[in-house]
């Protein structure tokens, strides 16, 4: 066997080992992240006694088998909707998150486009400043926002008022993100394409709507989804501004855990309802983020 | 169809203190193939972009079809442009790319008419087979054709082309030169073509404007540019290999005139003297510093000492290029080596001692201070 062959063989072996290690690492990570979700989903469909059944000491395979050994029930879901009025909370969550995200992405797209075209003096500083407003911890803005909203009468126990407060609060956090996120997308759209559109007969607005915007769709979709995720998952704003009139899903879930009792079954069911749409959105956003729509536009 | 006129155009980019284009006046006639030629950064692209309306004009006026268009939006100028980067719409198929100007333009076209126009343009450019592909599925040459197709469907007043073929490979570029010229003749549209490649400008254009540092150097037909360069820059920019420059002293007396250099003494003929005087006025007897310009093909190369004007040189390198051979020679006391073009069957190799003479009819003289031409090649009556 020649020396070159030996070298290539040892390099190959090294690669195989590294690959195996990578797969083991990924496997552990996969279990680490998905196992709690699995337990949550399964527990949401178990009676309390099934959920809390403890296997004998040292009975590992039994522990695993027991996880799946139960009679599925939807009683917790039934309780949530019938007794606890969760459908209202879901509607609150959906309306607040969607409205704030749409507003943020619409305004964010316009701002990001303006910042991406290099016609504004100090645009780099401006975009960093916009982003930095997102870096502040939520609690830092909570007090001033509370004062402002209280002054505006948005904190009265009224569904519409509280909803407006929530939407405004989410927008203050989603908008900077949308601007910053979309700016990079617009920057990737070559200026030449826009100029070509103008010479082809488009006005500035037409060039933006007919040529630039379609190319930015993946970015806009991704930004919209991420804003939705942020707003949907929020607890802090909702617990303070929405508590009375516009309770959202995370707040309602937290209330199932009271000083008197911890309603594990319902908490698990509510958690499942909370994360299911987020998982779908996560898969969607991945699709858009990967897509490179501008490839082939100009000579590379 | 329309002509384009530039009157005292200046362009200064924000914050800069140098004019990208300074005091440029040009006139491109109706149905003319007009080239803007110059090295990168000379202001030719800025000029084109001002004509297109993509760049604001700092000073001066631009006329299209005798109307000032300074404040007219690009979309209302009725011009089409082919970009260096092609700038195709990546999310649209070729067909939609070509139809786009017809769909968004001021003039409305029926679907049937759009279809017909796109089909016709595609046929001219031989891209009918690619109509249902996306730009990213096309090669550079095909993308470039689509970009041209998008420009011609609308039959605009003026075509602007910004280095449209500079990124194609050499063979395709040569092919596209003649195609574009033919296309311009077929369409009969005014075309303004920006390029840094003198071969493109010389081969395609009816007239060429040469620019450098934002300033117009010369406007003329390829023949005028090549044979009667207005200054040292134009002379050195056009021609491949470029013109050879040799610093000399021009001694002018009443009826005698000679070029003197450490290596040679060349007497100007009566005809040259007449042309010199005609161009520069009867100059008083004096000596002036000049640059002699001789194109590589205007040298006469001999193995033995020839006429009284010939001078010795040494061959440094030979570059055989098929039919011709470029010979680099060194003449004593001259800083720059000369490039000389001879037939490839001449038996010359590195290290040979040779004698050079030159075709005086083809000699150029430039003032060393002002760099302006004092004498150009003799013009033969056709």
GROMACS .gro file of C-alpha atoms in nm, chain B:
model
  382
  301UNK     CA    1  -3.621   5.812  -3.271
  302UNK     CA    2  -3.423   6.096  -3.132
  303UNK     CA    3  -3.089   6.254  -3.076
  304UNK     CA    4  -2.933   6.325  -2.739
  305UNK     CA    5  -2.757   6.648  -2.655
  306UNK     CA    6  -2.551   6.725  -2.347
  307UNK     CA    7  -2.480   7.086  -2.268
  308UNK     CA    8  -2.212   7.179  -2.013
  309UNK     CA    9  -2.292   6.882  -1.796
  310UNK     CA   10  -2.126   6.858  -1.455
  311UNK     CA   11  -2.160   6.585  -1.200
  312UNK     CA   12  -2.028   6.611  -0.850
  313UNK     CA   13  -2.112   6.340  -0.600
  314UNK     CA   14  -2.226   6.445  -0.256
  315UNK     CA   15  -1.945   6.540  -0.025
  316UNK     CA   16  -1.675   6.514  -0.293
  317UNK     CA   17  -1.470   6.804  -0.419
  318UNK     CA   18  -1.387   6.656  -0.756
  319UNK     CA   19  -1.616   6.661  -1.055
  320UNK     CA   20  -1.692   6.311  -1.178
  321UNK     CA   21  -1.795   6.476  -1.502
  322UNK     CA   22  -1.694   6.829  -1.577
  323UNK     CA   23  -1.834   7.065  -1.835
  324UNK     CA   24  -1.923   6.795  -2.083
  325UNK     CA   25  -2.090   6.894  -2.406
  326UNK     CA   26  -2.177   6.630  -2.659
  327UNK     CA   27  -2.423   6.568  -2.931
  328UNK     CA   28  -2.534   6.227  -3.036
  329UNK     CA   29  -2.728   6.236  -3.357
  330UNK     CA   30  -3.047   6.053  -3.438
  331UNK     CA   31  -2.989   5.686  -3.529
  332UNK     CA   32  -2.624   5.713  -3.441
  333UNK     CA   33  -2.420   5.444  -3.269
  334UNK     CA   34  -2.231   5.658  -3.024
  335UNK     CA   35  -1.964   5.522  -2.791
  336UNK     CA   36  -1.839   5.673  -2.467
  337UNK     CA   37  -1.491   5.540  -2.422
  338UNK     CA   38  -1.245   5.583  -2.140
  339UNK     CA   39  -1.064   5.412  -1.856
  340UNK     CA   40  -1.255   5.317  -1.543
  341UNK     CA   41  -1.346   5.617  -1.332
  342UNK     CA   42  -1.340   5.856  -1.626
  343UNK     CA   43  -1.704   5.956  -1.583
  344UNK     CA   44  -1.851   5.769  -1.876
  345UNK     CA   45  -2.092   5.563  -1.668
  346UNK     CA   46  -2.195   5.868  -1.465
  347UNK     CA   47  -2.270   6.042  -1.792
  348UNK     CA   48  -2.484   5.753  -1.912
  349UNK     CA   49  -2.667   5.736  -1.580
  350UNK     CA   50  -2.742   6.108  -1.603
  351UNK     CA   51  -2.887   6.057  -1.950
  352UNK     CA   52  -3.095   5.772  -1.807
  353UNK     CA   53  -3.211   5.987  -1.519
  354UNK     CA   54  -3.070   5.758  -1.252
  355UNK     CA   55  -2.823   6.022  -1.141
  356UNK     CA   56  -2.898   6.383  -1.071
  357UNK     CA   57  -2.730   6.639  -1.292
  358UNK     CA   58  -2.525   6.886  -1.089
  359UNK     CA   59  -2.505   7.146  -1.363
  360UNK     CA   60  -2.597   7.176  -1.729
  361UNK     CA   61  -2.878   7.041  -1.943
  362UNK     CA   62  -2.953   6.717  -2.115
  363UNK     CA   63  -3.179   6.717  -2.419
  364UNK     CA   64  -3.349   6.413  -2.561
  365UNK     CA   65  -3.527   6.479  -2.887
  366UNK     CA   66  -3.463   6.853  -2.837
  367UNK     CA   67  -3.637   6.862  -2.502
  368UNK     CA   68  -3.469   6.931  -2.172
  369UNK     CA   69  -3.508   6.620  -1.958
  370UNK     CA   70  -3.323   6.727  -1.643
  371UNK     CA   71  -3.635   6.704  -1.432
  372UNK     CA   72  -3.802   6.420  -1.620
  373UNK     CA   73  -3.834   6.089  -1.437
  374UNK     CA   74  -3.648   5.795  -1.594
  375UNK     CA   75  -3.979   5.626  -1.674
  376UNK     CA   76  -4.094   5.924  -1.879
  377UNK     CA   77  -3.776   5.964  -2.083
  378UNK     CA   78  -3.864   5.682  -2.320
  379UNK     CA   79  -3.522   5.526  -2.306
  380UNK     CA   80  -3.410   5.172  -2.243
  381UNK     CA   81  -3.093   5.066  -2.074
  382UNK     CA   82  -2.888   4.750  -2.067
  383UNK     CA   83  -2.692   4.725  -1.745
  384UNK     CA   84  -2.344   4.592  -1.693
  385UNK     CA   85  -2.489   4.347  -1.440
  386UNK     CA   86  -2.787   4.270  -1.670
  387UNK     CA   87  -3.021   4.347  -1.377
  388UNK     CA   88  -3.283   4.090  -1.475
  389UNK     CA   89  -3.578   4.031  -1.245
  390UNK     CA   90  -3.477   3.707  -1.075
  391UNK     CA   91  -3.828   3.606  -0.975
  392UNK     CA   92  -3.967   3.639  -1.325
  393UNK     CA   93  -3.919   3.406  -1.616
  394UNK     CA   94  -3.747   3.536  -1.928
  395UNK     CA   95  -4.082   3.592  -2.096
  396UNK     CA   96  -4.207   3.804  -1.805
  397UNK     CA   97  -3.878   3.989  -1.786
  398UNK     CA   98  -3.911   4.092  -2.148
  399UNK     CA   99  -4.280   4.175  -2.118
  400UNK     CA  100  -4.233   4.386  -1.806
  401UNK     CA  101  -4.160   4.721  -1.979
  402UNK     CA  102  -4.472   4.671  -2.190
  403UNK     CA  103  -4.685   4.600  -1.885
  404UNK     CA  104  -4.573   4.889  -1.668
  405UNK     CA  105  -4.500   5.152  -1.932
  406UNK     CA  106  -4.717   5.453  -2.001
  407UNK     CA  107  -4.836   5.313  -2.330
  408UNK     CA  108  -5.079   5.026  -2.282
  409UNK     CA  109  -5.046   4.711  -2.487
  410UNK     CA  110  -5.293   4.428  -2.526
  411UNK     CA  111  -5.186   4.080  -2.416
  412UNK     CA  112  -5.174   3.964  -2.776
  413UNK     CA  113  -4.953   4.255  -2.873
  414UNK     CA  114  -4.719   4.193  -2.580
  415UNK     CA  115  -4.693   3.829  -2.677
  416UNK     CA  116  -4.614   3.918  -3.034
  417UNK     CA  117  -4.351   4.176  -2.945
  418UNK     CA  118  -4.176   3.945  -2.701
  419UNK     CA  119  -4.180   3.665  -2.956
  420UNK     CA  120  -4.033   3.893  -3.220
  421UNK     CA  121  -3.757   4.025  -2.993
  422UNK     CA  122  -3.678   3.672  -2.879
  423UNK     CA  123  -3.650   3.565  -3.240
  424UNK     CA  124  -3.411   3.847  -3.326
  425UNK     CA  125  -3.193   3.759  -3.028
  426UNK     CA  126  -3.232   3.383  -3.071
  427UNK     CA  127  -3.359   3.323  -2.720
  428UNK     CA  128  -3.699   3.175  -2.807
  429UNK     CA  129  -3.599   2.846  -2.642
  430UNK     CA  130  -3.526   3.013  -2.309
  431UNK     CA  131  -3.847   3.209  -2.267
  432UNK     CA  132  -3.975   2.981  -1.993
  433UNK     CA  133  -3.658   2.975  -1.789
  434UNK     CA  134  -3.559   3.181  -1.490
  435UNK     CA  135  -3.256   3.412  -1.515
  436UNK     CA  136  -3.053   3.192  -1.283
  437UNK     CA  137  -3.087   2.907  -1.530
  438UNK     CA  138  -2.916   3.106  -1.804
  439UNK     CA  139  -2.552   3.153  -1.897
  440UNK     CA  140  -2.392   3.497  -1.899
  441UNK     CA  141  -2.436   3.537  -2.273
  442UNK     CA  142  -2.801   3.435  -2.256
  443UNK     CA  143  -2.873   3.672  -1.968
  444UNK     CA  144  -2.715   3.949  -2.167
  445UNK     CA  145  -2.942   3.872  -2.461
  446UNK     CA  146  -3.246   3.877  -2.235
  447UNK     CA  147  -3.136   4.215  -2.101
  448UNK     CA  148  -3.112   4.344  -2.457
  449UNK     CA  149  -3.447   4.183  -2.537
  450UNK     CA  150  -3.609   4.364  -2.248
  451UNK     CA  151  -3.469   4.688  -2.389
  452UNK     CA  152  -3.582   4.641  -2.748
  453UNK     CA  153  -3.943   4.523  -2.700
  454UNK     CA  154  -4.059   4.874  -2.628
  455UNK     CA  155  -3.890   5.044  -2.924
  456UNK     CA  156  -3.762   5.335  -2.716
  457UNK     CA  157  -3.623   5.660  -2.846
  458UNK     CA  158  -3.274   5.589  -2.723
  459UNK     CA  159  -3.083   5.282  -2.609
  460UNK     CA  160  -2.826   5.315  -2.339
  461UNK     CA  161  -2.580   5.032  -2.296
  462UNK     CA  162  -2.342   5.024  -2.001
  463UNK     CA  163  -2.056   4.785  -2.073
  464UNK     CA  164  -2.308   4.523  -2.183
  465UNK     CA  165  -2.061   4.267  -2.309
  466UNK     CA  166  -1.757   4.329  -2.095
  467UNK     CA  167  -1.823   4.023  -1.878
  468UNK     CA  168  -1.862   3.776  -2.160
  469UNK     CA  169  -1.574   3.556  -2.264
  470UNK     CA  170  -1.349   3.680  -2.544
  471UNK     CA  171  -1.501   3.472  -2.821
  472UNK     CA  172  -1.860   3.560  -2.739
  473UNK     CA  173  -1.761   3.923  -2.703
  474UNK     CA  174  -1.624   3.935  -3.056
  475UNK     CA  175  -1.941   3.768  -3.178
  476UNK     CA  176  -2.167   4.010  -2.989
  477UNK     CA  177  -1.984   4.314  -3.126
  478UNK     CA  178  -2.100   4.249  -3.479
  479UNK     CA  179  -2.442   4.135  -3.357
  480UNK     CA  180  -2.503   4.453  -3.164
  481UNK     CA  181  -2.393   4.663  -3.456
  482UNK     CA  182  -2.626   4.473  -3.685
  483UNK     CA  183  -2.907   4.504  -3.432
  484UNK     CA  184  -2.859   4.879  -3.413
  485UNK     CA  185  -2.875   4.903  -3.792
  486UNK     CA  186  -3.185   4.682  -3.803
  487UNK     CA  187  -3.369   4.877  -3.537
  488UNK     CA  188  -3.245   5.213  -3.656
  489UNK     CA  189  -3.238   5.347  -3.302
  490UNK     CA  190  -3.000   5.591  -3.142
  491UNK     CA  191  -2.761   5.395  -2.925
  492UNK     CA  192  -2.521   5.524  -2.664
  493UNK     CA  193  -2.269   5.267  -2.565
  494UNK     CA  194  -2.035   5.293  -2.269
  495UNK     CA  195  -1.720   5.086  -2.275
  496UNK     CA  196  -1.362   5.082  -2.155
  497UNK     CA  197  -1.266   4.851  -2.439
  498UNK     CA  198  -1.131   5.046  -2.733
  499UNK     CA  199  -1.185   4.750  -2.965
  500UNK     CA  200  -1.559   4.761  -2.894
  501UNK     CA  201  -1.580   5.134  -2.947
  502UNK     CA  202  -1.368   5.134  -3.261
  503UNK     CA  203  -1.541   4.837  -3.413
  504UNK     CA  204  -1.901   4.931  -3.342
  505UNK     CA  205  -1.948   5.302  -3.309
  506UNK     CA  206  -2.021   5.561  -3.572
  507UNK     CA  207  -1.860   5.816  -3.349
  508UNK     CA  208  -1.665   5.790  -3.027
  509UNK     CA  209  -1.628   6.031  -2.738
  510UNK     CA  210  -1.317   5.968  -2.534
  511UNK     CA  211  -1.318   6.079  -2.173
  512UNK     CA  212  -1.059   6.094  -1.900
  513UNK     CA  213  -1.088   6.234  -1.548
  514UNK     CA  214  -1.441   6.348  -1.622
  515UNK     CA  215  -1.331   6.557  -1.915
  516UNK     CA  216  -1.402   6.508  -2.280
  517UNK     CA  217  -1.080   6.445  -2.471
  518UNK     CA  218  -1.206   6.407  -2.823
  519UNK     CA  219  -1.515   6.325  -3.025
  520UNK     CA  220  -1.481   6.174  -3.366
  521UNK     CA  221  -1.524   5.882  -3.598
  522UNK     CA  222  -1.306   5.579  -3.527
  523UNK     CA  223  -1.083   5.691  -3.811
  524UNK     CA  224  -1.041   6.040  -3.667
  525UNK     CA  225  -0.973   5.902  -3.322
  526UNK     CA  226  -0.718   5.656  -3.447
  527UNK     CA  227  -0.541   5.864  -3.708
  528UNK     CA  228  -0.593   6.213  -3.571
  529UNK     CA  229  -0.583   6.190  -3.195
  530UNK     CA  230  -0.626   6.533  -3.043
  531UNK     CA  231  -0.386   6.474  -2.760
  532UNK     CA  232  -0.143   6.239  -2.598
  533UNK     CA  233  -0.410   6.065  -2.392
  534UNK     CA  234  -0.625   5.972  -2.689
  535UNK     CA  235  -0.322   5.862  -2.887
  536UNK     CA  236  -0.206   5.637  -2.605
  537UNK     CA  237  -0.549   5.499  -2.518
  538UNK     CA  238  -0.654   5.379  -2.860
  539UNK     CA  239  -0.455   5.116  -3.043
  540UNK     CA  240  -0.324   4.776  -2.944
  541UNK     CA  241  -0.037   4.762  -2.872
  542UNK     CA  242  -0.050   5.131  -2.789
  543UNK     CA  243   0.131   5.405  -2.973
  544UNK     CA  244   0.501   5.443  -2.893
  545UNK     CA  245   0.606   5.774  -2.749
  546UNK     CA  246   0.956   5.910  -2.777
  547UNK     CA  247   1.060   6.243  -2.628
  548UNK     CA  248   1.235   6.463  -2.883
  549UNK     CA  249   1.331   6.818  -2.949
  550UNK     CA  250   1.167   6.976  -3.251
  551UNK     CA  251   1.397   7.226  -3.413
  552UNK     CA  252   1.207   7.461  -3.637
  553UNK     CA  253   1.383   7.702  -3.861
  554UNK     CA  254   1.241   7.889  -4.154
  555UNK     CA  255   1.243   7.606  -4.400
  556UNK     CA  256   1.403   7.325  -4.219
  557UNK     CA  257   1.259   7.117  -3.944
  558UNK     CA  258   1.403   6.820  -3.763
  559UNK     CA  259   1.341   6.597  -3.467
  560UNK     CA  260   1.636   6.540  -3.243
  561UNK     CA  261   1.686   6.279  -2.982
  562UNK     CA  262   1.996   6.121  -2.829
  563UNK     CA  263   1.954   5.829  -3.066
  564UNK     CA  264   1.845   5.988  -3.389
  565UNK     CA  265   1.792   6.293  -3.599
  566UNK     CA  266   1.488   6.285  -3.825
  567UNK     CA  267   1.424   6.545  -4.089
  568UNK     CA  268   1.065   6.641  -4.146
  569UNK     CA  269   0.953   6.636  -4.509
  570UNK     CA  270   0.817   6.943  -4.682
  571UNK     CA  271   0.470   6.789  -4.669
  572UNK     CA  272   0.497   6.740  -4.293
  573UNK     CA  273   0.619   7.094  -4.252
  574UNK     CA  274   0.326   7.225  -4.453
  575UNK     CA  275   0.080   7.025  -4.248
  576UNK     CA  276   0.251   7.132  -3.929
  577UNK     CA  277   0.229   7.496  -4.025
  578UNK     CA  278  -0.128   7.459  -4.138
  579UNK     CA  279  -0.230   7.309  -3.808
  580UNK     CA  280  -0.032   7.533  -3.577
  581UNK     CA  281   0.009   7.852  -3.777
  582UNK     CA  282   0.349   7.952  -3.914
  583UNK     CA  283   0.550   7.911  -3.603
  584UNK     CA  284   0.851   8.127  -3.540
  585UNK     CA  285   1.186   7.962  -3.557
  586UNK     CA  286   1.246   7.796  -3.224
  587UNK     CA  287   1.294   7.466  -3.055
  588UNK     CA  288   1.014   7.299  -2.866
  589UNK     CA  289   0.990   6.988  -2.654
  590UNK     CA  290   0.768   6.738  -2.825
  591UNK     CA  291   0.662   6.378  -2.797
  592UNK     CA  292   0.687   6.180  -3.115
  593UNK     CA  293   0.413   5.920  -3.148
  594UNK     CA  294   0.453   5.624  -3.377
  595UNK     CA  295   0.218   5.330  -3.393
  596UNK     CA  296   0.376   4.982  -3.371
  597UNK     CA  297   0.287   4.910  -3.731
  598UNK     CA  298   0.444   5.231  -3.865
  599UNK     CA  299   0.804   5.133  -3.805
  600UNK     CA  300   1.021   4.994  -4.078
  601UNK     CA  301   1.256   4.734  -3.944
  602UNK     CA  302   1.578   4.645  -4.127
  603UNK     CA  303   1.875   4.427  -4.051
  604UNK     CA  304   2.124   4.670  -4.203
  605UNK     CA  305   2.173   5.042  -4.162
  606UNK     CA  306   1.925   5.204  -4.396
  607UNK     CA  307   1.850   5.566  -4.473
  608UNK     CA  308   1.991   5.872  -4.301
  609UNK     CA  309   1.695   5.869  -4.062
  610UNK     CA  310   1.733   5.516  -3.935
  611UNK     CA  311   1.863   5.441  -3.591
  612UNK     CA  312   1.993   5.132  -3.412
  613UNK     CA  313   1.800   4.925  -3.162
  614UNK     CA  314   1.818   4.594  -2.979
  615UNK     CA  315   1.545   4.331  -2.969
  616UNK     CA  316   1.435   4.245  -2.613
  617UNK     CA  317   1.143   4.007  -2.663
  618UNK     CA  318   0.933   3.881  -2.950
  619UNK     CA  319   0.567   3.789  -2.920
  620UNK     CA  320   0.444   3.593  -3.219
  621UNK     CA  321   0.067   3.633  -3.253
  622UNK     CA  322  -0.016   3.417  -3.549
  623UNK     CA  323  -0.003   3.650  -3.848
  624UNK     CA  324   0.191   3.920  -3.680
  625UNK     CA  325   0.465   3.948  -3.428
  626UNK     CA  326   0.507   4.218  -3.167
  627UNK     CA  327   0.872   4.297  -3.109
  628UNK     CA  328   0.987   4.485  -2.801
  629UNK     CA  329   1.298   4.682  -2.877
  630UNK     CA  330   1.525   4.906  -2.680
  631UNK     CA  331   1.682   5.210  -2.831
  632UNK     CA  332   1.978   5.368  -2.657
  633UNK     CA  333   1.913   5.659  -2.426
  634UNK     CA  334   1.537   5.611  -2.439
  635UNK     CA  335   1.365   5.522  -2.116
  636UNK     CA  336   1.069   5.343  -2.269
  637UNK     CA  337   1.098   5.038  -2.484
  638UNK     CA  338   0.922   5.044  -2.817
  639UNK     CA  339   0.669   4.795  -2.942
  640UNK     CA  340   0.685   4.721  -3.309
  641UNK     CA  341   0.454   4.509  -3.516
  642UNK     CA  342   0.605   4.307  -3.799
  643UNK     CA  343   0.505   4.008  -4.005
  644UNK     CA  344   0.559   3.685  -3.815
  645UNK     CA  345   0.784   3.538  -4.086
  646UNK     CA  346   1.057   3.794  -4.020
  647UNK     CA  347   1.358   3.618  -3.876
  648UNK     CA  348   1.401   3.817  -3.560
  649UNK     CA  349   1.485   3.693  -3.216
  650UNK     CA  350   1.576   3.834  -2.879
  651UNK     CA  351   1.920   3.994  -2.866
  652UNK     CA  352   1.933   4.084  -3.235
  653UNK     CA  353   2.074   4.420  -3.330
  654UNK     CA  354   1.846   4.587  -3.579
  655UNK     CA  355   1.785   4.921  -3.747
  656UNK     CA  356   1.464   5.114  -3.727
  657UNK     CA  357   1.319   5.359  -3.970
  658UNK     CA  358   0.972   5.498  -3.970
  659UNK     CA  359   0.697   5.585  -4.205
  660UNK     CA  360   0.700   5.962  -4.174
  661UNK     CA  361   0.350   5.994  -4.314
  662UNK     CA  362   0.229   5.807  -4.009
  663UNK     CA  363   0.411   6.008  -3.749
  664UNK     CA  364   0.235   6.208  -3.476
  665UNK     CA  365   0.381   6.495  -3.280
  666UNK     CA  366   0.250   6.623  -2.950
  667UNK     CA  367   0.347   6.924  -2.747
  668UNK     CA  368   0.511   6.788  -2.435
  669UNK     CA  369   0.372   7.064  -2.215
  670UNK     CA  370   0.015   7.096  -2.334
  671UNK     CA  371  -0.004   6.735  -2.461
  672UNK     CA  372  -0.199   6.866  -2.761
  673UNK     CA  373  -0.139   6.722  -3.105
  674UNK     CA  374   0.089   6.929  -3.328
  675UNK     CA  375   0.096   6.692  -3.620
  676UNK     CA  376  -0.105   6.383  -3.711
  677UNK     CA  377  -0.077   6.127  -3.983
  678UNK     CA  378  -0.117   6.231  -4.340
  679UNK     CA  379  -0.472   6.214  -4.459
  680UNK     CA  380  -0.512   6.037  -4.790
  681UNK     CA  381  -0.782   6.155  -5.017
  682UNK     CA  382  -1.030   5.877  -5.075
   0.00000   0.00000   0.00000
